[in-house]
Short mmCIF file of C-alpha atoms in Angstrom, two decimals:
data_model
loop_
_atom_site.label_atom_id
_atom_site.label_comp_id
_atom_site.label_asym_id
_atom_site.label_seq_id
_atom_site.Cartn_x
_atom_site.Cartn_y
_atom_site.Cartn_z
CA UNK J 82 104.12 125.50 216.01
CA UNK J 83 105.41 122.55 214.16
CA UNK J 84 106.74 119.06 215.59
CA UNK J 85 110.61 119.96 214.80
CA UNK J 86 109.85 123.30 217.03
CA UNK J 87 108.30 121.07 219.63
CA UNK J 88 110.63 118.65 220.08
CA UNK J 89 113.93 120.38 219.17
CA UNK J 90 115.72 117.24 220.94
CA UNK J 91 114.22 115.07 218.09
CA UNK J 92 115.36 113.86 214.47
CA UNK J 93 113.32 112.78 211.70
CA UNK J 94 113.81 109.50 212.93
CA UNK J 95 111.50 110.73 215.69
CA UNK J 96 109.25 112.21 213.45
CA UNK J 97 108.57 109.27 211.10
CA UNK J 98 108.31 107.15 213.96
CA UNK J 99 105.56 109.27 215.56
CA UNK J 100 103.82 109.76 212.16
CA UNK J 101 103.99 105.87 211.55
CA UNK J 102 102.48 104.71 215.21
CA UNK J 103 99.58 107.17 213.61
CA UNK J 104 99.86 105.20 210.45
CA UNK J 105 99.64 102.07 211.82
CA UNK J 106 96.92 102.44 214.92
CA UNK J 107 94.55 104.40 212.04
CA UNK J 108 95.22 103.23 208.68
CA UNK J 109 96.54 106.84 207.86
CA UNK J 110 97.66 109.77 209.52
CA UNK J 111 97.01 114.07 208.53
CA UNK J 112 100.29 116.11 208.04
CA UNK J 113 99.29 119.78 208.00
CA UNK J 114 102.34 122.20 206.35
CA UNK J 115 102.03 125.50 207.13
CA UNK J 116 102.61 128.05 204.78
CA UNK J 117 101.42 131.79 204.56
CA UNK J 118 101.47 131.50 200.62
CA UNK J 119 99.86 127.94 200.19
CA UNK J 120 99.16 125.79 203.37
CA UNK J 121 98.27 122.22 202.58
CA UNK J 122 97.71 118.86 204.00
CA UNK J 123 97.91 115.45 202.99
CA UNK J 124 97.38 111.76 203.93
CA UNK J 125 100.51 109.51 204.80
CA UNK J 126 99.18 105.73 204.81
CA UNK J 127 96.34 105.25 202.33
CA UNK J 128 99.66 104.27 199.86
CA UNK J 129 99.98 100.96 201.81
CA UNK J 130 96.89 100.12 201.36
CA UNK J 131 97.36 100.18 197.82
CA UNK J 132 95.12 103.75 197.17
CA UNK J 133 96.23 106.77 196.20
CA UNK J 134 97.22 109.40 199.68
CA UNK J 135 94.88 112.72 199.64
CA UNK J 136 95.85 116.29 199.48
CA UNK J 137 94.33 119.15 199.94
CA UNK J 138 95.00 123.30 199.53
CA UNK J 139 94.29 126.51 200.91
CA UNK J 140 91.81 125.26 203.72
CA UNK J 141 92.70 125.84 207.47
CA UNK J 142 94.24 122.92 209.27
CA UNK J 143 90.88 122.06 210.98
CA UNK J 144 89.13 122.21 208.00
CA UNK J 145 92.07 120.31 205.87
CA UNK J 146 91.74 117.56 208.94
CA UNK J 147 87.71 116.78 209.00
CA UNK J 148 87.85 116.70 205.00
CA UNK J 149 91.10 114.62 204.97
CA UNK J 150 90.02 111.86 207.82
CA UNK J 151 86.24 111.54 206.50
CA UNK J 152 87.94 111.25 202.98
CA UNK J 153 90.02 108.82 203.64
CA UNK J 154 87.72 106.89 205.67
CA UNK J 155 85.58 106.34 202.61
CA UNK J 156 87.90 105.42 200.57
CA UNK J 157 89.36 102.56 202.39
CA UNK J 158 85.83 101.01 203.19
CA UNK J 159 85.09 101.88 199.65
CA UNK J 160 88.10 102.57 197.51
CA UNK J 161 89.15 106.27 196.08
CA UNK J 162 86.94 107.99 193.44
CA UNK J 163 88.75 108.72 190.29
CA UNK J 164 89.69 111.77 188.85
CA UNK J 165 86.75 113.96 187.68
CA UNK J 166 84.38 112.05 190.12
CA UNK J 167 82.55 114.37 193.01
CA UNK J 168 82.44 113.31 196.55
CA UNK J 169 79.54 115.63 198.92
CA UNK J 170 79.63 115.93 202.76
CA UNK J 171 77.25 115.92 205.60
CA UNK J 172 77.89 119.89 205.95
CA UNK J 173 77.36 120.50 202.20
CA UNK J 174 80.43 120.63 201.00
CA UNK J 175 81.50 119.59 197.53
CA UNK J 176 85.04 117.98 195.86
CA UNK J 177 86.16 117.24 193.02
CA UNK J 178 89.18 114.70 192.66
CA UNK J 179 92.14 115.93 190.94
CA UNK J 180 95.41 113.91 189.98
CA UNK J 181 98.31 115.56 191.66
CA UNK J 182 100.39 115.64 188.47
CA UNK J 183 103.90 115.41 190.57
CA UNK J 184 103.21 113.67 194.28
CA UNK J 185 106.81 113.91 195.43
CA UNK J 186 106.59 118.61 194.93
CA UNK J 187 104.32 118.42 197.73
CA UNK J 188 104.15 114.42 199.26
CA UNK J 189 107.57 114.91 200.79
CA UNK J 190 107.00 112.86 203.67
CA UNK J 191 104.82 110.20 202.65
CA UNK J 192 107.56 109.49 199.36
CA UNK J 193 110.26 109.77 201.97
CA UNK J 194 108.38 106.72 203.98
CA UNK J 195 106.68 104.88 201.32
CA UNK J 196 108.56 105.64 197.61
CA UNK J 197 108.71 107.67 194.87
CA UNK J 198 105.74 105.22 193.33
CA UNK J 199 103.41 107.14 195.90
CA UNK J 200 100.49 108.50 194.07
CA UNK J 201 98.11 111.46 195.23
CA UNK J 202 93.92 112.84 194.50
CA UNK J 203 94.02 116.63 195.59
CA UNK J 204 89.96 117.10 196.87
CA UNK J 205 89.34 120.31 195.26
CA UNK J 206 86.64 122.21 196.92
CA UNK J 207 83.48 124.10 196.43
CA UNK J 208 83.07 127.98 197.53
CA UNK J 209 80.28 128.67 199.45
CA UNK J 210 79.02 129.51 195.79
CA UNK J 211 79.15 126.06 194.61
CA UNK J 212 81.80 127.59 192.35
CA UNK J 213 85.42 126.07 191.64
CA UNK J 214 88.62 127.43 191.05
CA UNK J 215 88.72 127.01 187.67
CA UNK J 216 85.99 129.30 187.32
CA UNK J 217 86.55 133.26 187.78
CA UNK J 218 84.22 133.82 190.10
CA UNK J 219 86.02 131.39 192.51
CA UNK J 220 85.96 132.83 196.31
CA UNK J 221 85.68 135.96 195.66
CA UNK J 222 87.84 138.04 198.19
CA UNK J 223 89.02 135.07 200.28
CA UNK J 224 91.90 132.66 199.30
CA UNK J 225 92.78 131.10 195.91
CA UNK J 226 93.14 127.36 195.78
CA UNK J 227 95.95 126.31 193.71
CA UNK J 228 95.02 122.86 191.61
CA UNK J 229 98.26 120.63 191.71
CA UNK J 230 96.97 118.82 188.30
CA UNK J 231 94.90 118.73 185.38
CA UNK J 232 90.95 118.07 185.54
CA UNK J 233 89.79 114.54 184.22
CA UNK J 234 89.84 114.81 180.40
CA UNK J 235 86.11 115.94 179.81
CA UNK J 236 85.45 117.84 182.47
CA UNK J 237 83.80 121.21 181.11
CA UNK J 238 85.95 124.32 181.12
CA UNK J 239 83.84 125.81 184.25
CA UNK J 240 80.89 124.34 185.57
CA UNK J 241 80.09 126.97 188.05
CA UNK J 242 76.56 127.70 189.85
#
């Protein structure tokens, strides 16, 4: 269910308030928007800090969450990797960073809070192949991942496994 659903009594007054108490006792908060055709979730508070938010599609919402928060946990201790640079996690699993080539298509609430100067890095992930979506061999039988920008300018064509 989502939060409008849950609290029909509530505006989006409600709603940014709620998201900003997250923003503010964390440094960032997760919204998860469901879609059968291309769920995806993003961070809403790394912008005040002065980094880009994250974003990330066609993972489940627990999986979009543990990715997200360990993401963005790095980069405000360390700062955000740039575009074409890898980041690996404790359970094996690879990104890439992507530039999301138009923040406000997807960042609706985040742009609605912070401004349409709100940049975004999509973490595009590994299959269990070690393949990417670029590649053809992507996932094979499970969900595409749809890339919201273009790859770092010399990044080979496919670098699959």
């Amino acid at each position: 269910m989502c939060w409008k659903c849950d609290h029909p009594e509530a505006g989006f007054d409600d709603f940014f308030d709620m998201i900003y108490d997250k923003v503010l006792a964390r440094g960032w908060a997760v919204l998860f928007v469901e879609s059968e055709r291309m769920p995806f979730a993003y961070t809403i508070g790394l912008h005040e800090c002065g980094l880009p938010e994250l974003l990330i599609t066609a993972a489940s919402k627990e999986r979009s969450l543990q990715l997200l928060n360990a993401a963005a946990d790095y980069c405000i201790r360390n700062g955000t990797p740039e575009p074409g640079e890898y980041m690996d996690f404790p359970d094996g699993q690879w990104v890439e960073f992507v530039e999301v080539a138009q923040p406000d298509a997807h960042l609706g609430t985040a742009v609605s809070m912070f401004g349409r100067e709100v940049r975004a890095r999509q973490l595009v992930w590994a299959d269990g192949n070690g393949r990417w979506p670029w590649c053809r061999e992507f996932n094979p039988g499970g969900p595409r991942q749809p890339v919201l920008g273009p790859r770092a300018p010399g990044q080979p064509s496919c670098d699959c496994a």
